[in-house]
CSV table of C-alpha atoms and ligand atoms in Angstrom, one decimal:
chain,number,residue,atom,x,y,z
A,921,UNK,CA,232.9,110.8,196.5
A,922,UNK,CA,231.7,113.9,194.7
A,923,UNK,CA,228.2,113.1,193.5
A,924,UNK,CA,227.8,115.6,190.7
A,925,UNK,CA,224.8,115.0,188.4
A,926,UNK,CA,225.1,116.0,184.8
A,927,UNK,CA,221.8,117.3,183.5
A,928,UNK,CA,221.3,117.0,179.7
A,929,UNK,CA,217.6,116.4,179.6
A,930,UNK,CA,215.7,118.8,177.3
A,931,UNK,CA,214.2,120.5,180.3
A,932,UNK,CA,214.7,121.0,183.1
A,933,UNK,CA,218.0,122.6,182.0
A,934,UNK,CA,221.0,123.8,183.9
A,935,UNK,CA,220.4,126.9,186.1
A,936,UNK,CA,223.2,129.5,185.9
A,937,UNK,CA,224.7,130.7,189.1
A,938,UNK,CA,223.3,134.2,188.5
A,939,UNK,CA,219.7,132.9,188.4
A,940,UNK,CA,220.2,130.7,191.4
A,941,UNK,CA,221.5,133.7,193.4
A,942,UNK,CA,218.6,135.8,192.2
A,943,UNK,CA,216.2,133.2,193.5
A,944,UNK,CA,218.0,132.8,196.8
A,945,UNK,CA,216.4,135.6,198.8
A,946,UNK,CA,214.1,136.2,201.8
A,947,UNK,CA,210.4,135.9,201.0
A,948,UNK,CA,208.7,139.2,200.5
A,949,UNK,CA,205.4,141.0,200.5
A,950,UNK,CA,203.8,140.8,197.1
A,951,UNK,CA,201.4,143.6,198.1
A,952,UNK,CA,204.2,146.0,199.1
A,953,UNK,CA,204.3,149.4,197.5
A,954,UNK,CA,207.6,148.7,195.8
A,955,UNK,CA,206.5,145.4,194.3
A,956,UNK,CA,205.7,147.0,190.9
A,957,UNK,CA,209.4,147.9,190.6
A,958,UNK,CA,210.1,144.2,190.1
A,959,UNK,CA,207.1,143.4,187.9
A,960,UNK,CA,206.9,146.3,185.5
A,961,UNK,CA,210.4,146.0,184.0
A,962,UNK,CA,210.0,142.2,184.0
A,963,UNK,CA,207.0,142.3,181.7
A,964,UNK,CA,208.9,144.7,179.3
A,965,UNK,CA,211.8,142.3,179.1
A,966,UNK,CA,209.5,139.3,178.6
A,967,UNK,CA,207.9,141.1,175.6
A,968,UNK,CA,211.4,141.5,174.1
A,969,UNK,CA,212.1,137.8,174.6
A,970,UNK,CA,208.8,136.8,172.9
A,971,UNK,CA,209.4,139.4,170.2
A,972,UNK,CA,206.1,141.2,170.7
A,973,UNK,CA,205.3,144.8,171.0
A,974,UNK,CA,201.6,144.6,170.5
A,975,UNK,CA,200.9,141.6,172.7
A,976,UNK,CA,201.2,140.9,176.4
A,977,UNK,CA,203.2,138.3,178.3
A,978,UNK,CA,201.4,136.7,181.3
A,979,UNK,CA,203.1,134.6,184.0
A,980,UNK,CA,201.2,132.0,186.0
A,981,UNK,CA,202.4,129.7,188.7
A,982,UNK,CA,202.3,126.4,186.8
A,983,UNK,CA,204.1,124.6,184.0
A,984,UNK,CA,203.8,124.5,180.2
A,985,UNK,CA,200.8,122.3,180.5
A,986,UNK,CA,198.9,125.0,182.4
A,987,UNK,CA,199.9,127.3,179.5
A,988,UNK,CA,198.2,125.0,177.0
A,989,UNK,CA,195.1,124.9,179.2
A,990,UNK,CA,195.1,128.7,179.6
A,991,UNK,CA,195.4,129.2,175.8
A,992,UNK,CA,192.3,127.0,175.1
A,993,UNK,CA,190.0,128.0,178.0
A,994,UNK,CA,190.6,131.8,177.6
A,995,UNK,CA,189.8,132.0,173.9
A,996,UNK,CA,187.4,129.2,173.1
A,997,UNK,CA,183.9,127.9,174.0
A,998,UNK,CA,183.0,124.3,174.6
A,999,UNK,CA,182.4,122.5,171.3
A,1000,UNK,CA,184.5,125.0,169.2
A,1001,UNK,CA,186.4,123.5,166.4
A,1002,UNK,CA,190.2,123.3,166.5
A,1003,UNK,CA,192.6,122.3,163.7
A,1004,UNK,CA,195.9,120.7,164.7
A,1005,UNK,CA,198.4,118.1,163.7
A,1006,UNK,CA,199.9,115.1,165.4
A,1007,UNK,CA,203.7,114.7,164.9
A,1008,UNK,CA,205.0,114.0,168.3
A,1009,UNK,CA,204.3,113.3,171.9
A,1010,UNK,CA,203.7,116.9,172.9
A,1011,UNK,CA,201.5,117.7,170.0
A,1012,UNK,CA,199.5,114.6,170.9
A,1013,UNK,CA,199.2,115.6,174.6
A,1014,UNK,CA,197.8,119.0,173.6
A,1015,UNK,CA,195.3,117.2,171.3
A,1016,UNK,CA,194.3,115.0,174.2
A,1017,UNK,CA,193.7,118.1,176.4
A,1018,UNK,CA,191.5,119.6,173.6
A,1019,UNK,CA,189.4,116.5,173.7
A,1020,UNK,CA,189.2,116.5,177.5
A,1021,UNK,CA,187.8,120.0,177.3
A,1022,UNK,CA,185.1,118.9,174.8
A,1023,UNK,CA,186.4,120.8,171.7
A,1024,UNK,CA,185.9,119.3,168.3
A,1025,UNK,CA,189.4,118.5,167.1
A,1026,UNK,CA,190.3,118.1,163.5
A,1027,UNK,CA,193.7,116.3,163.5
A,1028,UNK,CA,196.1,116.1,160.6
A,1029,UNK,CA,198.1,112.9,160.9
A,1030,UNK,CA,201.7,114.2,160.6
A,1031,UNK,CA,204.9,112.2,160.6
A,1032,UNK,CA,207.0,111.8,163.7
A,1033,UNK,CA,210.4,113.2,162.7
A,1034,UNK,CA,208.9,115.9,160.5
A,1035,UNK,CA,207.5,119.3,161.5
A,1036,UNK,CA,204.1,120.9,161.2
A,1037,UNK,CA,202.6,119.9,157.8
A,1038,UNK,CA,202.0,123.4,156.6
A,1039,UNK,CA,200.3,122.5,153.2
A,1040,UNK,CA,197.9,120.2,155.0
A,1041,UNK,CA,197.0,122.9,157.5
A,1042,UNK,CA,196.4,125.2,154.5
A,1043,UNK,CA,194.2,122.7,152.7
A,1044,UNK,CA,192.0,122.1,155.8
A,1045,UNK,CA,191.6,125.9,156.3
A,1046,UNK,CA,190.8,126.5,152.6
A,1047,UNK,CA,188.1,123.8,152.9
A,1048,UNK,CA,186.6,125.4,155.9
A,1049,UNK,CA,184.5,127.9,153.9
A,1050,UNK,CA,182.2,128.8,156.9
A,1051,UNK,CA,185.2,129.5,159.2
A,1052,UNK,CA,184.0,127.0,161.7
A,1053,UNK,CA,187.6,126.4,162.8
A,1054,UNK,CA,188.3,128.8,165.7
A,1055,UNK,CA,191.9,127.9,166.6
A,1056,UNK,CA,194.9,126.4,164.9
A,1057,UNK,CA,197.4,124.7,167.1
A,1058,UNK,CA,201.0,123.8,166.4
A,1059,UNK,CA,204.0,122.7,168.4
A,1060,UNK,CA,207.0,124.8,167.4
A,1061,UNK,CA,209.7,122.5,168.8
A,1062,UNK,CA,208.6,118.9,169.3
A,1063,UNK,CA,210.8,118.0,172.2
A,1064,UNK,CA,210.1,114.3,171.8
A,1065,UNK,CA,211.5,114.0,168.2
A,1066,UNK,CA,213.9,116.9,168.2
A,1067,UNK,CA,212.1,118.6,165.3
A,1068,UNK,CA,211.5,122.4,164.8
A,1069,UNK,CA,208.6,123.5,162.7
A,1070,UNK,CA,208.4,126.5,160.5
A,1071,UNK,CA,205.8,128.7,162.2
A,1072,UNK,CA,206.5,131.6,159.8
A,1073,UNK,CA,205.6,129.4,156.9
A,1074,UNK,CA,202.5,128.2,158.7
A,1075,UNK,CA,201.5,131.9,159.3
A,1076,UNK,CA,201.9,132.6,155.5
A,1077,UNK,CA,199.8,129.6,154.7
A,1078,UNK,CA,197.0,130.7,157.0
A,1079,UNK,CA,197.1,134.2,155.5
A,1080,UNK,CA,197.0,132.7,152.1
A,1081,UNK,CA,193.6,131.2,152.9
A,1082,UNK,CA,192.4,134.4,154.5
A,1083,UNK,CA,191.2,132.3,157.5
A,1084,UNK,CA,190.6,134.2,160.7
A,1085,UNK,CA,191.3,131.4,163.3
A,1086,UNK,CA,193.6,132.1,166.2
A,1087,UNK,CA,197.1,130.7,165.9
A,1088,UNK,CA,198.3,129.1,169.1
A,1089,UNK,CA,201.8,127.8,169.3
A,1090,UNK,CA,203.6,125.6,171.8
A,1091,UNK,CA,206.9,127.3,172.3
A,1092,UNK,CA,207.8,125.4,175.5
A,1093,UNK,CA,211.2,124.1,174.2
A,1094,UNK,CA,211.8,126.9,171.7
A,1095,UNK,CA,211.1,130.3,173.3
A,1096,UNK,CA,214.2,131.9,174.8
A,1097,UNK,CA,216.5,129.5,172.9
A,1098,UNK,CA,215.4,129.4,169.2
A,1099,UNK,CA,214.1,132.2,167.1
A,1100,UNK,CA,210.5,132.9,168.0
A,1101,UNK,CA,208.8,136.0,166.5
A,1102,UNK,CA,205.4,136.3,168.1
A,1103,UNK,CA,204.3,139.5,166.3
A,1104,UNK,CA,205.9,138.7,162.9
A,1105,UNK,CA,204.4,135.3,162.8
A,1106,UNK,CA,201.1,136.5,164.0
A,1107,UNK,CA,201.0,134.1,167.0
A,1108,UNK,CA,197.9,134.7,169.1
A,1109,UNK,CA,198.9,132.6,172.1
A,1110,UNK,CA,202.5,131.5,172.6
A,1111,UNK,CA,203.0,129.0,175.4
A,1112,UNK,CA,206.3,128.5,177.4
A,1113,UNK,CA,207.5,127.2,180.7
A,1114,UNK,CA,210.3,128.3,183.0
A,1115,UNK,CA,212.4,125.2,183.1
A,1116,UNK,CA,213.8,125.2,179.5
A,1117,UNK,CA,215.2,128.1,177.7
A,1118,UNK,CA,214.6,130.4,180.6
A,1119,UNK,CA,216.9,128.2,182.7
A,1120,UNK,CA,214.8,128.4,185.9
A,1121,UNK,CA,213.3,125.8,188.1
A,1122,UNK,CA,209.9,124.5,186.9
A,1123,UNK,CA,207.0,126.5,188.3
A,1124,UNK,CA,206.0,129.1,185.8
A,1125,UNK,CA,203.8,129.0,182.8
A,1126,UNK,CA,204.8,132.0,180.6
A,1127,UNK,CA,202.2,132.9,178.0
A,1128,UNK,CA,202.3,135.4,175.2
A,1129,UNK,CA,198.9,136.7,174.2
A,1130,UNK,CA,198.0,138.9,171.2
A,1131,UNK,CA,195.3,141.6,171.3
A,1132,UNK,CA,193.2,139.3,169.0
A,1133,UNK,CA,193.4,136.5,171.6
A,1134,UNK,CA,192.4,139.0,174.4
A,1135,UNK,CA,189.5,140.1,172.3
A,1136,UNK,CA,188.5,136.5,171.8
A,1137,UNK,CA,188.5,136.1,175.6
A,1138,UNK,CA,185.5,138.3,175.9
A,1139,UNK,CA,183.3,135.8,174.2
A,1140,UNK,CA,185.0,132.6,175.3
A,1141,UNK,CA,182.7,130.6,177.5
A,1142,UNK,CA,185.0,127.9,178.8
A,1143,UNK,CA,185.2,127.8,182.6
A,1144,UNK,CA,188.4,129.3,183.9
A,1145,UNK,CA,189.6,131.2,187.0
A,1146,UNK,CA,193.2,130.6,188.1
A,1147,UNK,CA,194.6,131.2,184.6
A,1148,UNK,CA,192.2,133.9,183.5
A,1149,UNK,CA,194.1,136.2,181.0
A,1150,UNK,CA,191.9,139.3,181.7
A,1151,UNK,CA,192.1,139.3,185.5
A,1152,UNK,CA,195.8,138.6,185.4
A,1153,UNK,CA,196.4,141.4,182.9
A,1154,UNK,CA,194.2,143.8,184.9
A,1155,UNK,CA,196.3,143.2,188.1
A,1156,UNK,CA,199.6,143.2,186.2
A,1157,UNK,CA,198.8,146.6,184.7
A,1158,UNK,CA,198.9,148.0,188.3
A,1159,UNK,CA,202.2,146.1,189.0
A,1160,UNK,CA,200.5,143.3,191.0
A,1161,UNK,CA,199.0,139.8,190.6
A,1162,UNK,CA,195.4,138.8,191.3
A,1163,UNK,CA,196.7,136.2,193.9
A,1164,UNK,CA,200.0,135.2,195.5
A,1165,UNK,CA,202.6,135.0,192.7
A,1166,UNK,CA,205.7,132.8,192.8
A,1167,UNK,CA,207.8,135.8,193.8
A,1168,UNK,CA,211.1,133.9,194.1
A,1169,UNK,CA,210.8,132.6,190.6
A,1170,UNK,CA,209.9,136.1,189.3
A,1171,UNK,CA,213.2,137.3,190.6
A,1172,UNK,CA,214.9,134.4,188.8
A,1173,UNK,CA,212.9,135.2,185.6
A,1174,UNK,CA,214.0,138.8,185.8
A,1175,UNK,CA,217.6,137.6,185.9
A,1176,UNK,CA,217.0,135.1,183.1
A,1177,UNK,CA,215.7,137.9,180.9
A,1178,UNK,CA,218.7,140.0,181.8
A,1179,UNK,CA,221.1,137.3,180.8
A,1180,UNK,CA,219.3,136.5,177.5
A,1181,UNK,CA,219.0,140.1,176.5
A,1182,UNK,CA,222.5,140.9,177.5
A,1183,UNK,CA,223.8,138.1,175.3
A,1184,UNK,CA,221.4,139.2,172.6
A,1185,UNK,CA,218.7,137.0,171.3
A,1186,UNK,CA,220.4,136.5,167.9
A,1187,UNK,CA,223.5,135.3,169.8
A,1188,UNK,CA,221.4,133.0,171.9
A,1189,UNK,CA,220.0,131.4,168.8
A,1190,UNK,CA,223.4,131.2,167.2
A,1191,UNK,CA,224.9,129.5,170.3
A,1192,UNK,CA,222.1,127.0,170.3
A,1193,UNK,CA,222.6,126.3,166.6
A,1194,UNK,CA,226.4,125.7,167.2
A,1195,UNK,CA,225.8,123.4,170.2
A,1196,UNK,CA,223.2,121.4,168.3
A,1197,UNK,CA,225.3,121.1,165.2
A,1198,UNK,CA,228.2,119.8,167.3
A,1199,UNK,CA,225.9,117.1,168.7
A,1200,UNK,CA,224.7,116.2,165.2
A,1201,UNK,CA,228.3,115.9,164.0
A,1202,UNK,CA,228.8,113.4,166.9
A,1203,UNK,CA,225.7,111.4,166.0
A,1204,UNK,CA,227.0,111.2,162.4
A,1205,UNK,CA,230.4,110.0,163.6
A,1206,UNK,CA,228.8,107.3,165.7
A,1207,UNK,CA,227.0,106.0,162.5
A,1208,UNK,CA,223.6,106.7,164.1
A,1209,UNK,CA,220.8,108.8,162.8
A,1210,UNK,CA,218.5,111.5,164.3
A,1211,UNK,CA,214.8,111.1,164.6
A,1212,UNK,CA,214.5,114.3,162.6
A,1213,UNK,CA,214.1,113.0,159.1
A,1214,UNK,CA,215.7,115.9,157.2
A,1215,UNK,CA,218.2,118.6,158.0
A,1216,UNK,CA,215.6,121.3,157.8
A,1217,UNK,CA,213.7,119.8,160.8
A,1218,UNK,CA,216.7,119.6,163.1
A,1219,UNK,CA,216.1,121.2,166.5
A,1220,UNK,CA,218.9,123.3,168.0
A,1221,UNK,CA,217.6,122.6,171.5
A,1222,UNK,CA,217.3,118.8,171.6
A,1223,UNK,CA,218.6,115.9,169.5
A,1224,UNK,CA,216.6,112.7,169.4
A,1225,UNK,CA,218.9,109.8,168.4
A,1226,UNK,CA,217.6,106.6,167.0
A,1227,UNK,CA,219.3,103.4,168.3
A,1228,UNK,CA,220.1,100.5,165.9
A,1229,UNK,CA,217.3,98.0,165.3
A,1230,UNK,CA,217.0,95.5,168.2
A,1231,UNK,CA,218.7,97.8,170.7
A,1232,UNK,CA,216.9,99.5,173.6
A,1233,UNK,CA,217.4,103.2,174.1
A,1234,UNK,CA,216.2,102.7,177.7
A,1235,UNK,CA,219.3,100.8,178.3
A,1236,UNK,CA,221.4,103.7,177.2
A,1237,UNK,CA,219.6,106.1,179.4
A,1238,UNK,CA,219.9,103.7,182.4
A,1239,UNK,CA,223.6,103.2,181.8
A,1240,UNK,CA,224.2,106.9,181.5
A,1241,UNK,CA,222.4,107.7,184.7
A,1242,UNK,CA,223.6,104.7,186.8
A,1243,UNK,CA,227.2,104.6,185.6
A,1244,UNK,CA,228.0,108.3,185.0
A,1245,UNK,CA,225.3,110.3,186.7
A,1246,UNK,CA,224.3,111.7,183.3
A,1247,UNK,CA,220.7,112.4,182.7
A,1248,UNK,CA,219.4,112.1,179.1
A,1249,UNK,CA,215.9,112.3,177.8
A,1250,UNK,CA,214.0,109.1,177.1
A,1251,UNK,CA,212.0,108.0,174.1
A,1252,UNK,CA,208.3,109.0,174.6
A,1253,UNK,CA,205.2,107.0,173.5
A,1254,UNK,CA,205.6,106.0,169.8
A,1255,UNK,CA,209.4,106.2,170.0
A,1256,UNK,CA,209.8,104.7,173.5
A,1257,UNK,CA,212.8,102.3,173.4
A,1258,UNK,CA,213.8,103.6,170.0
A,1259,UNK,CA,215.3,107.0,170.7
A,1260,UNK,CA,217.2,108.8,173.4
A,1261,UNK,CA,217.5,112.5,173.6
A,1262,UNK,CA,220.3,114.9,174.4
A,1263,UNK,CA,219.2,118.3,175.5
A,1264,UNK,CA,221.4,121.3,174.4
A,1265,UNK,CA,219.2,124.0,175.7
A,1266,UNK,CA,219.8,126.9,178.0
A,1267,UNK,CA,223.0,127.5,179.9
A,1268,UNK,CA,225.3,125.1,178.0
A,1269,UNK,CA,228.7,125.6,176.5
A,1270,UNK,CA,231.1,123.6,174.3
A,1271,UNK,CA,233.0,121.9,177.2
A,1272,UNK,CA,229.7,120.8,178.9
A,1273,UNK,CA,228.5,119.4,175.6
A,1274,UNK,CA,231.7,117.5,175.0
A,1275,UNK,CA,231.5,116.0,178.4
A,1276,UNK,CA,227.9,114.9,177.8
A,1277,UNK,CA,228.9,113.4,174.4
A,1278,UNK,CA,231.8,111.5,176.1
A,1279,UNK,CA,229.3,110.2,178.7
A,1280,UNK,CA,226.9,109.2,175.9
A,1281,UNK,CA,229.6,107.2,174.1
A,1282,UNK,CA,230.4,105.3,177.3
A,1283,UNK,CA,226.7,104.6,178.0
A,1284,UNK,CA,226.2,103.4,174.4
A,1285,UNK,CA,229.1,101.0,174.8
A,1286,UNK,CA,227.7,99.9,178.2
A,1287,UNK,CA,224.3,99.2,176.5
A,1288,UNK,CA,226.0,97.0,173.9
A,1289,UNK,CA,225.8,99.5,171.0
A,1290,UNK,CA,229.0,99.6,169.2
A,1291,UNK,CA,230.5,103.1,168.7
A,1292,UNK,CA,234.1,104.0,168.5
A,1293,UNK,CA,234.9,105.7,171.8
A,1294,UNK,CA,236.0,109.3,171.2
A,1295,UNK,CA,234.7,109.4,167.6
A,1296,UNK,CA,231.7,111.6,168.4
A,1297,UNK,CA,233.6,113.8,170.8
A,1298,UNK,CA,236.3,114.3,168.2
A,1299,UNK,CA,233.8,115.3,165.5
A,1300,UNK,CA,232.2,117.8,167.9
A,1301,UNK,CA,235.5,119.1,169.0
A,1302,UNK,CA,236.6,119.7,165.4
A,1303,UNK,CA,233.3,121.5,164.7
A,1304,UNK,CA,233.4,123.6,167.9
A,1305,UNK,CA,237.0,124.6,167.2
A,1306,UNK,CA,236.3,125.5,163.5
A,1307,UNK,CA,233.3,127.6,164.5
A,1308,UNK,CA,234.7,129.2,167.7
B,1442,PLP,C1,207.1,120.9,173.6
B,1442,PLP,C2,206.5,120.7,175.0
B,1442,PLP,N1,205.3,121.1,175.2
B,1442,PLP,C3,204.7,121.0,176.4
B,1442,PLP,C4,205.4,120.4,177.5
B,1442,PLP,C5,204.7,120.3,178.8
B,1442,PLP,O1,205.3,121.3,179.7
B,1442,PLP,P1,205.4,121.0,181.2
B,1442,PLP,O2,206.1,119.7,181.5
B,1442,PLP,O3,206.2,122.2,181.7
B,1442,PLP,O4,204.0,121.0,181.7
B,1442,PLP,C6,206.7,120.0,177.3
B,1442,PLP,C7,207.5,119.4,178.4
B,1442,PLP,O5,208.5,118.9,178.2
B,1442,PLP,C8,207.3,120.2,176.0
B,1442,PLP,O6,208.5,119.8,175.8
């Protein structure tokens, strides 16, 4: 029997054929004289995707987690004070990492299902008269709750207080899918990975770095080597890497940027919005709710769906995978068992989404959660037809 697996996790995402072919090549010499011909245009394209003209984009072999680590260790010194907020599994993991590195972390208790609490950030910054806070951390798209935060508003709030701290943003599940404006939002370090909006295999940490963050690196005393911004940038400026790069993935990344820029970033964002809205119409038709508490928090890359009281979202995920080879995202930490997640990120179209929604309906029914079969699919179909 044809054993096709259907990938609707919020990362890894589906890899387009063009990217798969770009990666499928003989290995090559990363010290060859023509290697810069691959790297130099790639960095130009990455800057376009991150919407930065003044910053740099660095690519490390690793994943988003390495990007978090690089952000902290390149710009801060042990004991430095960080302001951040807890509003989901990934914001919490970054907080835990900050503590592991011995930073002093001031945590605003946010709400799971809401975005970055901008007013609270502003109040903490305004109270920090001596500018002891050196970095402000925020997760742009909380993949665990399906919530997108307003980073532009956070920037305005920071500017309103005149606070000089660096702004570091987790854009792992937003960059290359949702609007992300590194320069306009004054983001000093923007962290991404290859396996989400870039539609590549896991294996790259892709990190946008402002000139302010690079200047901070000069005084930052945290230990670092592999993910050192300055040595990476120095080599990149000659068209090379300080050590063996993941060349195969760099070819894939080049193709990914080509696809994104050819479609146009605004169109990429609009496509994700449409796909996400169709999923939300389906959720509504099922009589279920999203973890995102208000419309303004809805993420266009992932929808976290709350199962009815007493039901187990794990049973939905298990039924989807075992019965239909459909991979969905599970509920993480605080929302384990309570939500399941549908990824609508990267190389996805209407028909793919409709098939995923049909699979979800069957899995819900198999898990004993009553939904009218076809109701969500019909709602999404109507929306996709209307907005074609
Ligand atoms: C928002 C967010 N941040 C960070 C990470 C961690 O990235 P990685 O798994 O690539 O290390 C993830 C992974 O899903 C994520 O969704």
